[in-house]
XYZ file of C-alpha atoms in Angstrom:
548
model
C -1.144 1.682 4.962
C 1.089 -0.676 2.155
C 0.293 -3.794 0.865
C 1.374 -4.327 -0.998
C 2.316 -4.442 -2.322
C 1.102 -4.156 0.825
C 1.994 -1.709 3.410
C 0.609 -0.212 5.995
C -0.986 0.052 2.694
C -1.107 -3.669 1.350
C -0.062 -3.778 -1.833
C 3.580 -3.494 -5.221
C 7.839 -1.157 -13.919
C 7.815 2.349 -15.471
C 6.220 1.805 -18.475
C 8.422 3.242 -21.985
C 5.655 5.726 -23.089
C 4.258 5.615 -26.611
C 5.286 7.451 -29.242
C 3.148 10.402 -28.445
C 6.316 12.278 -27.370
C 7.652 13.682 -30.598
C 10.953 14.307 -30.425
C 9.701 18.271 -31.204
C 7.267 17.961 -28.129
C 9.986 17.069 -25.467
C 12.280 19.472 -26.444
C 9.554 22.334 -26.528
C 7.825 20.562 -23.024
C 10.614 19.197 -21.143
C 11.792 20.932 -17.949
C 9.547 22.527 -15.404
C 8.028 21.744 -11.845
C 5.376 19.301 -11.505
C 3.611 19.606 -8.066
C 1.408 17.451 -6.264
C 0.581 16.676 -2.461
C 1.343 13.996 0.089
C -1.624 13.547 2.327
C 1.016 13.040 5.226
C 4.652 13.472 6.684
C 6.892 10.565 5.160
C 7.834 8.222 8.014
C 11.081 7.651 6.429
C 13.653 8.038 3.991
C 15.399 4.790 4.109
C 13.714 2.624 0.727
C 13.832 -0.201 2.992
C 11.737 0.824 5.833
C 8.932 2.329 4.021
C 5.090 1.238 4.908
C 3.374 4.258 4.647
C 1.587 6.456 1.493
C 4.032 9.281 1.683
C 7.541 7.463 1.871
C 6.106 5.171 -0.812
C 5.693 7.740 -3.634
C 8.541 9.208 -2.669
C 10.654 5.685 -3.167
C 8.960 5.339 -6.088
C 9.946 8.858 -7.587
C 13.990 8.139 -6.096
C 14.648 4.745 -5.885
C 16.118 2.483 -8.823
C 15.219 -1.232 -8.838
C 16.595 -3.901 -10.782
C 13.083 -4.779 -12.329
C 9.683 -2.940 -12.797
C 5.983 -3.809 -13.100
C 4.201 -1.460 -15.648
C 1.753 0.385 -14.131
C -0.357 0.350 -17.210
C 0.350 -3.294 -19.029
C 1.068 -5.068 -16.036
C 4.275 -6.274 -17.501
C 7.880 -6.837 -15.936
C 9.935 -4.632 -17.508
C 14.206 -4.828 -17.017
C 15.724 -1.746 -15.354
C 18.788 -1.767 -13.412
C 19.024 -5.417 -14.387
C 19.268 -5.600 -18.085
C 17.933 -9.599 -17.543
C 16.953 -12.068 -15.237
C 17.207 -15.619 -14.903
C 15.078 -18.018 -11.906
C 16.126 -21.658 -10.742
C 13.872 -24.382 -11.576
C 13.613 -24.911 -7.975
C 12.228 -21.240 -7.921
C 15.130 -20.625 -4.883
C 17.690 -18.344 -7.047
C 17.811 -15.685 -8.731
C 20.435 -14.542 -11.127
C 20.546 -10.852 -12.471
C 22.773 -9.454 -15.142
C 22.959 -5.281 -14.712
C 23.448 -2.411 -17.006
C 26.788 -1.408 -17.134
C 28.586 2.268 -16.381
C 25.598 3.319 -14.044
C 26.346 5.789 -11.178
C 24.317 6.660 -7.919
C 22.855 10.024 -7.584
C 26.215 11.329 -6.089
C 28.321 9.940 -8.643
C 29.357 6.155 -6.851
C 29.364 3.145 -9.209
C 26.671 0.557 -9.263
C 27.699 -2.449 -9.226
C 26.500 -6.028 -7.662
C 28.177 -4.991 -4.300
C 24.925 -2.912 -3.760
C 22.861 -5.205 -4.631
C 24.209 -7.990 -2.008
C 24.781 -4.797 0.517
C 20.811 -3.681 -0.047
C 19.760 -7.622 -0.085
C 21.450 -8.501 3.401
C 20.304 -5.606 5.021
C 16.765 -6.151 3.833
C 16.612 -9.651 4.933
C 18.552 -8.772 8.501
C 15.395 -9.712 11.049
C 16.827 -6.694 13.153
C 15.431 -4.307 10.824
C 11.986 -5.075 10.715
C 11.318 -4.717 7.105
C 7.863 -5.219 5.853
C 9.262 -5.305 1.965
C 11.862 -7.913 3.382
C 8.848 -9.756 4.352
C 7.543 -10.472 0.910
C 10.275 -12.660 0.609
C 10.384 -14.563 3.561
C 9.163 -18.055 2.038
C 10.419 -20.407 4.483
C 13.011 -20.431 7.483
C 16.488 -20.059 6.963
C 18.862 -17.130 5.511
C 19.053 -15.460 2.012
C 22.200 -15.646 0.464
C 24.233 -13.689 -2.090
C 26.796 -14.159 -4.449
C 28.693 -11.666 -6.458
C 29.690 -13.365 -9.748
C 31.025 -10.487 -11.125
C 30.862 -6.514 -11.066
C 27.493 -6.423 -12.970
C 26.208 -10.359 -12.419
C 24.757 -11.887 -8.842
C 22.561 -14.373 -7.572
C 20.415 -14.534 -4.927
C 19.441 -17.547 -2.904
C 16.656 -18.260 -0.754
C 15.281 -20.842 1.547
C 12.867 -22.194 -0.159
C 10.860 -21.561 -3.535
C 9.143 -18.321 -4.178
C 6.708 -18.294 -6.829
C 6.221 -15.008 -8.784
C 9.759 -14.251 -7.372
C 11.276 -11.524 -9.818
C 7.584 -9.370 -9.339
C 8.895 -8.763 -5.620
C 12.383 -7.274 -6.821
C 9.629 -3.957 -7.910
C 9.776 -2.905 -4.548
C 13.405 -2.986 -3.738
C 14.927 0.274 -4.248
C 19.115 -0.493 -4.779
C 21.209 1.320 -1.835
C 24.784 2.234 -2.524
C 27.274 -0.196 -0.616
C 29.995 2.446 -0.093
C 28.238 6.053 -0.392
C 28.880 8.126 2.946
C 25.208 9.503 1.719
C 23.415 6.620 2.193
C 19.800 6.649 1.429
C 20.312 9.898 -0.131
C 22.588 8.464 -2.841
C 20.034 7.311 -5.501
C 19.273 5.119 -8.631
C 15.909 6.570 -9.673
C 15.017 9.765 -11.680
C 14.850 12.091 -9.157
C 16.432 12.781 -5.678
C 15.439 14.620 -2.513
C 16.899 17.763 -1.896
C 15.359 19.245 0.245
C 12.721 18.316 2.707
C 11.082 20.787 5.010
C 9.036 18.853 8.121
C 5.551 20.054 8.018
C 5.803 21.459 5.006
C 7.121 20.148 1.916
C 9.741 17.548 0.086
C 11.676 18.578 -2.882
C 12.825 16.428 -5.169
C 15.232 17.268 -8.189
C 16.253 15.504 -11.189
C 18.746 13.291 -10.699
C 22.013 14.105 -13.282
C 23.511 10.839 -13.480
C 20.297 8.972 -13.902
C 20.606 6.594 -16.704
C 17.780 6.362 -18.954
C 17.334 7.784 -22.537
C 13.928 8.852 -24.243
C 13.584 7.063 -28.106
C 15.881 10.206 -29.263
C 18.811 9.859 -26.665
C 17.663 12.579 -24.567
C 18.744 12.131 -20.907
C 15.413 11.360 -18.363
C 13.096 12.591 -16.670
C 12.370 15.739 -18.550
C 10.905 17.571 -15.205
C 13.531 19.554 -13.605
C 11.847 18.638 -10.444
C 9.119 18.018 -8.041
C 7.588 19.666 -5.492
C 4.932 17.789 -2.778
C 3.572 19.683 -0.188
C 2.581 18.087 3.265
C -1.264 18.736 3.137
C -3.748 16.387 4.790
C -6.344 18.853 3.765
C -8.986 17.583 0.786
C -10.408 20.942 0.972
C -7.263 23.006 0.622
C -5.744 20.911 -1.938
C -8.706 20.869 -4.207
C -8.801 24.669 -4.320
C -5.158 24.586 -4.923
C -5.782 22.318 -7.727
C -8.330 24.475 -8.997
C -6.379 27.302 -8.682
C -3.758 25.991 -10.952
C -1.274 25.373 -7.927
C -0.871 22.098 -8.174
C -1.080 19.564 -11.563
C -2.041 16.110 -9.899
C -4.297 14.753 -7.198
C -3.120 11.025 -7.000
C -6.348 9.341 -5.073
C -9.264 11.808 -5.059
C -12.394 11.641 -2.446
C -15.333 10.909 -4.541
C -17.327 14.183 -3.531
C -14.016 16.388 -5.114
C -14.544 13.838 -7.958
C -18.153 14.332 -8.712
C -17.708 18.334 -8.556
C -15.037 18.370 -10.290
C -16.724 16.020 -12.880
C -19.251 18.223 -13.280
C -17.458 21.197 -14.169
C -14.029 20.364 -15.969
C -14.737 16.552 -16.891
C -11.531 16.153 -18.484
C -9.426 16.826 -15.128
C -11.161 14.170 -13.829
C -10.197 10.298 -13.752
C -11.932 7.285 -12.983
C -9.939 3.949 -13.935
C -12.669 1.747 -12.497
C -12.264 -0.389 -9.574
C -9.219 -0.472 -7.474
C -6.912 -3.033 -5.959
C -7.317 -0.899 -2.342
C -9.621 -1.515 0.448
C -10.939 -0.105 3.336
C -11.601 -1.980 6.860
C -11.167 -1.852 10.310
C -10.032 -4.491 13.239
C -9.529 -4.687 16.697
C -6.249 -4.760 18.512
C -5.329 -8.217 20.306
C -1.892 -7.465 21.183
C -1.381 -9.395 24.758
C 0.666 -6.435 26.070
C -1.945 -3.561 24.454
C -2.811 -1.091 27.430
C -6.503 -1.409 27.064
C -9.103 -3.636 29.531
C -8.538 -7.548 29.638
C -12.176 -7.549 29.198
C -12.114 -5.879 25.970
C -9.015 -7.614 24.836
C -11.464 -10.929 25.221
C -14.096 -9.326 23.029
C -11.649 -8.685 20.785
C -9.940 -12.251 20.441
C -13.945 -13.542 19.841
C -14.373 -14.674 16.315
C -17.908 -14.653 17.275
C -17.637 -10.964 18.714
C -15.612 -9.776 15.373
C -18.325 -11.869 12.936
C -21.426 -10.172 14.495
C -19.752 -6.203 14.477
C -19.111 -7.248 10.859
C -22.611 -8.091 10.051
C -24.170 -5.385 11.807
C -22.396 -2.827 9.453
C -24.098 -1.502 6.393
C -21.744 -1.995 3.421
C -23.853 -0.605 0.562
C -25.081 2.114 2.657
C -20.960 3.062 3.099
C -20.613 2.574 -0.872
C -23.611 4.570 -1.498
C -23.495 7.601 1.050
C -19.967 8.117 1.554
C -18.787 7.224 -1.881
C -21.767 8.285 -4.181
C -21.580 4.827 -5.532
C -17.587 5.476 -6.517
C -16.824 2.079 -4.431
C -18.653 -1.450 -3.738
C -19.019 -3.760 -0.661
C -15.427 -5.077 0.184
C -15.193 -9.244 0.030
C -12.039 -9.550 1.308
C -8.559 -9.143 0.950
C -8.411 -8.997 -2.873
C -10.565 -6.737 -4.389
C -12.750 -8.000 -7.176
C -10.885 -6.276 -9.770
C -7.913 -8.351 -9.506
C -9.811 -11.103 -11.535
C -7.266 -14.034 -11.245
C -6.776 -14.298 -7.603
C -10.093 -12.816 -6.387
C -11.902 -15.822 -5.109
C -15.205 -15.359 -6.293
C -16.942 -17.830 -4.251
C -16.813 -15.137 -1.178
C -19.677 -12.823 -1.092
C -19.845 -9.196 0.709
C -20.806 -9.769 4.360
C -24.311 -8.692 3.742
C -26.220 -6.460 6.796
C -28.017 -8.799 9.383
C -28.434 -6.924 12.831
C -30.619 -9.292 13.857
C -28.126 -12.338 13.246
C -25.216 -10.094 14.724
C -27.066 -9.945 18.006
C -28.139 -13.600 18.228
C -24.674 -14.251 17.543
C -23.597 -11.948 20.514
C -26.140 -13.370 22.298
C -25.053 -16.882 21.656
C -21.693 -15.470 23.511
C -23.254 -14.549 26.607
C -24.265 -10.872 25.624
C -27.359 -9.130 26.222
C -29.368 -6.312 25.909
C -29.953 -4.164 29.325
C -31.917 -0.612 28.929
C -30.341 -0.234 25.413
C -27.102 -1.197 26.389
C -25.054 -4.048 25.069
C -23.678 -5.621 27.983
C -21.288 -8.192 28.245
C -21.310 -11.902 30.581
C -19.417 -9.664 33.217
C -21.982 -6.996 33.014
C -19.243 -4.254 31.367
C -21.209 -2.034 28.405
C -19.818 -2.652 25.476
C -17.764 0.412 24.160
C -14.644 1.006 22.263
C -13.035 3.623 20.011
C -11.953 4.057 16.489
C -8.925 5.402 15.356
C -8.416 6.568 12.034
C -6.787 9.677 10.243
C -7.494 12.837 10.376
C -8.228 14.496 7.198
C -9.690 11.747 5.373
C -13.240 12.237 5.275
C -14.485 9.805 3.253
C -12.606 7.122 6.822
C -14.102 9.909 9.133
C -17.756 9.586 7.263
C -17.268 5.829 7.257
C -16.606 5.602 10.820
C -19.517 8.267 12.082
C -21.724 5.662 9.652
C -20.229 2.467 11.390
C -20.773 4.037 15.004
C -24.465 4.563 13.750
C -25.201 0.716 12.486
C -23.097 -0.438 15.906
C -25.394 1.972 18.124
C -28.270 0.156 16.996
C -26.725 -2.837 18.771
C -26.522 -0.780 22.234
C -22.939 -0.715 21.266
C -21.538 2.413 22.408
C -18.269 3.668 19.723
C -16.265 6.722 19.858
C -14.469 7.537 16.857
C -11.034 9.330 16.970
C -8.935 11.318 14.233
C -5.552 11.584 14.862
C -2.415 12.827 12.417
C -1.085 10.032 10.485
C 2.087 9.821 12.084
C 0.235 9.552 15.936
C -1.682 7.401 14.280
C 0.880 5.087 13.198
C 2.835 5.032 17.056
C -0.283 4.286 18.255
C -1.221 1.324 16.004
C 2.375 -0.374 15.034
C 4.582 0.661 18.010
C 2.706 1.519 21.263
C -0.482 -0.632 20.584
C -2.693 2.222 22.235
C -5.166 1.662 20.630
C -8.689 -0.216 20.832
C -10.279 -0.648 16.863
C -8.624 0.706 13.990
C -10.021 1.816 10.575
C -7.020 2.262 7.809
C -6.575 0.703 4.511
C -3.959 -1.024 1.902
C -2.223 0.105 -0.954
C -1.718 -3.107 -3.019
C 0.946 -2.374 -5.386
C 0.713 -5.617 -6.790
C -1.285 -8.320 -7.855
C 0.573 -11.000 -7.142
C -0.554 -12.183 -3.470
C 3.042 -12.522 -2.449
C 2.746 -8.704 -2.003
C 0.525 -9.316 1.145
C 2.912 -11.655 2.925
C 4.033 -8.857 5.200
C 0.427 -8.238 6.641
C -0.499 -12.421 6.947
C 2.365 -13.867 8.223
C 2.016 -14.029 11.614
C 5.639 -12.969 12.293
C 5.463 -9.502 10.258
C 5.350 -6.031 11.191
C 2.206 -5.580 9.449
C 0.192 -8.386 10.745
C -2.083 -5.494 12.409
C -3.938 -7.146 14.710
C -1.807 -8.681 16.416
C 1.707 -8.290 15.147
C 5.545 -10.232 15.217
C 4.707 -12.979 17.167
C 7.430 -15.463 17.685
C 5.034 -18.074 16.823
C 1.357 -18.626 15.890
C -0.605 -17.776 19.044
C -3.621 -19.459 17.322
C -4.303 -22.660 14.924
C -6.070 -20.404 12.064
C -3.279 -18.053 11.877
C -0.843 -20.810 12.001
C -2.725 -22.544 8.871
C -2.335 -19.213 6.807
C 0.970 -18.970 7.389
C 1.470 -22.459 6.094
C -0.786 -21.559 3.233
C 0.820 -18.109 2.069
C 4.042 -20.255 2.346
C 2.883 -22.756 0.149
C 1.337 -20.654 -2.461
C 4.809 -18.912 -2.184
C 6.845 -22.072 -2.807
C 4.961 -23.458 -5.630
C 5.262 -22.133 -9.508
C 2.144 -24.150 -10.426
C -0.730 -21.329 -10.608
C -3.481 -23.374 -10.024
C -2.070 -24.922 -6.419
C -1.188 -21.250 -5.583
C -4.635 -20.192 -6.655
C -5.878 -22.864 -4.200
C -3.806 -21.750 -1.439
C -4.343 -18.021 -1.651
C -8.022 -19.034 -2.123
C -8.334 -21.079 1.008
C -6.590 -17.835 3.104
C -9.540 -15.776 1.457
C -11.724 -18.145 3.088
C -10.171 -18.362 6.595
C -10.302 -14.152 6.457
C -13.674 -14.086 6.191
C -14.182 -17.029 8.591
C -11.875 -15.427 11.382
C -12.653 -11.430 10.149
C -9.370 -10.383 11.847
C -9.923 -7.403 9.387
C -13.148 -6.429 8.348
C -13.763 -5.466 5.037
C -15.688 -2.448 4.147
C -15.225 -1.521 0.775
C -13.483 -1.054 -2.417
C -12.996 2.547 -3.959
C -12.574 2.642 -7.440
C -9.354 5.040 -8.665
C -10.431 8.081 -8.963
C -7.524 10.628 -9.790
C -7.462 14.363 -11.141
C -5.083 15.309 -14.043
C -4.456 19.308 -14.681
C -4.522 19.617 -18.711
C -0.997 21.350 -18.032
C 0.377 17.471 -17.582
C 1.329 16.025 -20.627
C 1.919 12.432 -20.704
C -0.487 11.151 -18.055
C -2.244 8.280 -17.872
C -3.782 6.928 -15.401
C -4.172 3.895 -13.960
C -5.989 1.254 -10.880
C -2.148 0.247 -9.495
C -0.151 2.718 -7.224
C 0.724 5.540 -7.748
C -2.058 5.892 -10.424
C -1.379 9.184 -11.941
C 2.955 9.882 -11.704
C 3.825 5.845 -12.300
C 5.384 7.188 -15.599
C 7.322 10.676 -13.820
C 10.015 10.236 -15.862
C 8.365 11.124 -19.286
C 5.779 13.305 -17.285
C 6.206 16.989 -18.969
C 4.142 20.436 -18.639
C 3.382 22.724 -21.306
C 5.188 25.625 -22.296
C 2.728 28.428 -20.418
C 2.572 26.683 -17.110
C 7.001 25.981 -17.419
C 7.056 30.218 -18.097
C 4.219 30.967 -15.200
C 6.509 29.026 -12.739
């Protein structure tokens, strides 16, 4: 999942590398395959309708946007857009691009494809969860094209932090009969093999220059498997097969710690986190019972204190992650509100508070006013063990309740139909990617209206008064440029999260990464994608470009 940003996983500009690349290193390095893994099948193509891991790095790796956040110094960088002016209202945004730019197939870029990819991001019909970031208040987005290489973009109401969102906006061509495959970014897909693999190639008419005017990205191209194997992709790793693992499972971290140390990356903390919630979807498929259980604050406070945070943080992480808070991990130091604490265990209190709901206890079993046992299932994906060793952990601490769980593993993809477009499902345990800090990258998971409000997504309206208040609060913090009322806002949703627990919060991994010593250029970072975030100055040396 995006955040995002946030997608389903939430949430989120290539850095210009240093001056390490002498202009007699790139020309003896450049060139070669750099190969790496996606832990699932992309969802998608289309830069607009991404919300999952895979399609992400891939629109990272093809897509050209007008501005980007550096990975490393957190800084918004130009790109396509060469500068950037916002309204003192905060409702418009004017962009002047670089000139004599072509797509991947050799159409012009011009502001026509920026108003083309705007209108058809904002179009309702299409259900984007990037679109969502900007949806500040009611009403349309507007464009004008001031000239070929000038437009400004209006919007409804203010949007504070506004230009930060445009990193996630990959430009599609206006007039290319390609489409999506018609590209901005350094590289381009060509060829993808379901099951198997995506190719990506340099893209020729890509329009950056290194320091000495040498045409970008130096890698010929890119290869990603489809592997949702840790095991398997370790030993390929090991084996020299592939040169990046972009999130690494602490247990491949420790071993691999231990015998080639400098492979192995730990940035610190993370902006990601792990959790689980319960579906309350009216028209889900499962018992109206259960669906009442579910819609309980009471019910979702009490399975939250009855799980054992630092025992997850300890045992499945080897102390590579801490207690999750909430939404924003404590590592994001500004807009972490560090009043919250980690729900802390308290069986006891999480049955007197299931109690105080007209629970109880019958030979073992947690049974509910109507006399049903309490029992559900967790979903989560198959592959991951440090979710499938969470969830075996959480089943444990919930068993102690008389609560029976069942934990499923399921592809990512079946996982996905199951959770965001047939609701068949009964608890879910998934996390976000927040490829931002800015907590206008998590408006597509708390308005109540977005794709990616996971619980209970797109209604047409509030069904209840606390999600009603965050969506006036995310709107407000969104409207404002004063970072202190924002700050109160965002804080305040914080509070209502861990009030309401529509997710709850498990933990926070740190960024743990492994680097082959045949990458040159690396450098890893805590914001997605932590290892390739600079692919277009990525190079391998000279024995791994012959081996290959």
């Amino acid at each position: 999942m995006i955040g995002r940003r946030a997608s389903l996983r939430p949430l989120l500009c290539f850095a210009l590398l240093s001056l390490a690349l002498t202009s007699g290193s790139v020309s003896a390095q450049s060139g070669g395959e750099l190969r790496f893994c996606l832990r699932s099948e992309p969802k998608t193509f289309d830069p607009l309708l991404v919300d999952d891991d895979s399609s992400l790095s891939i629109r990272y790796l093809t897509g050209g946007v007008l501005v980007r956040v550096n990975r490393h110094t957190q800084d918004l960088e130009p790109e396509l857009a060469e500068s950037w002016k916002v309204s003192n209202d905060g409702k418009q945004i004017t962009f002047k691009l670089r000139r004599s730019i072509t797509f991947s197939d050799g159409s012009p870029f011009s502001s026509e494809d920026v108003a083309f990819t705007m209108q058809r991001l904002m179009d309702p019909a299409l259900h984007s969860s990037t679109g969502d970031a900007f949806r500040s208040g009611s009403g349309a987005v507007t464009t004008k094209i001031i000239a070929p290489d000038q437009i400004s973009i209006t919007f409804p109401a203010p949007l504070a932090g506004l230009e930060r969102l445009f990193d996630q906006v990959a430009i599609m061509s206006a007039h290319s009969p390609k489409k999506e495959a018609a590209v901005l970014g350094p590289f381009l897909v060509a060829e993808y093999r379901a099951g198997s693999s995506v190719l990506l190639r340099r893209n020729p008419n890509y329009w950056k220059k290194d320091f000495q005017g040498r045409r970008l990205p130096y890698l010929d191209s890119i290869r990603l498997d489809i592997q949702s194997n840790r095991d398997v992709e370790m030993l390929r790793f090991k084996r020299g097969e592939l040169d990046l693992i972009n999130v690494l499972d602490s247990d491949y971290f420790d071993r691999l710690a231990a015998s080639s140390p400098q492979l192995a990356h730990d940035a610190g903390a993370s902006l990601d986190s792990d959790f689980m919630w319960f579906n309350q979807v009216a028209s889900a498929p499962i018992p109206e019972y259960k669906r009442a259980w579910f819609r309980s604050t009471n019910f979702r406070r009490a399975i939250s204190q009855a799980v054992n945070r630092e025992d997850l943080s300890r045992v499945v992480f080897n102390g590579h992650a801490q207690p999750a808070v909430g939404p924003v991990s404590p590592a994001n130091k500004f807009w972490f509100n560090s009043k919250l604490k980690a729900e802390p265990y308290r069986p006891d209190d999480a049955l007197k508070r299931l109690q105080a709901e007209g629970f109880h206890l019958q030979n073992g079993t947690l049974r509910d006013q109507g006399g049903n046992a309490v029992e559900f299932s967790i979903v989560t994906n198959a592959g991951s063990k440090p979710r499938e060793r969470m969830a075996v952990m959480v089943q444990e601490d919930l068993g102690k309740l008389g609560i029976k769980v069942n934990v499923v593993t399921l592809d990512f993809p079946s996982l996905i139909e199951r959770i965001s477009q047939k609701f068949n499902y009964e608890a879910a345990m998934l996390g976000f990617r927040n490829v931002d800090l800015d907590p206008n990258g998590q408006m597509n998971i708390w308005l109540s209206s977005a794709d990616n409000h996971a619980w209970n997504p797109q209604q047409k309206s509030p069904e209840t008064a606390w999600e009603a208040e965050i969506d006036r609060l995310m709107r407000a913090q969104a409207s404002t440029a004063d970072p202190k009322k924002r700050k109160e806002s965002f804080d305040r949703v914080q509070e209502i999260a861990a009030e309401q627990t529509p997710f709850i919060y498990l933990v926070n991994q740190n960024a743990l990464s492994a680097v082959s010593s045949a990458v040159e250029g690396a450098n890893p970072g805590i914001l997605s994608p932590q290892t390739f975030w600079n692919a277009e100055r990525l190079t391998l040396n000279a024995s791994t470009r012959a081996s290959r």
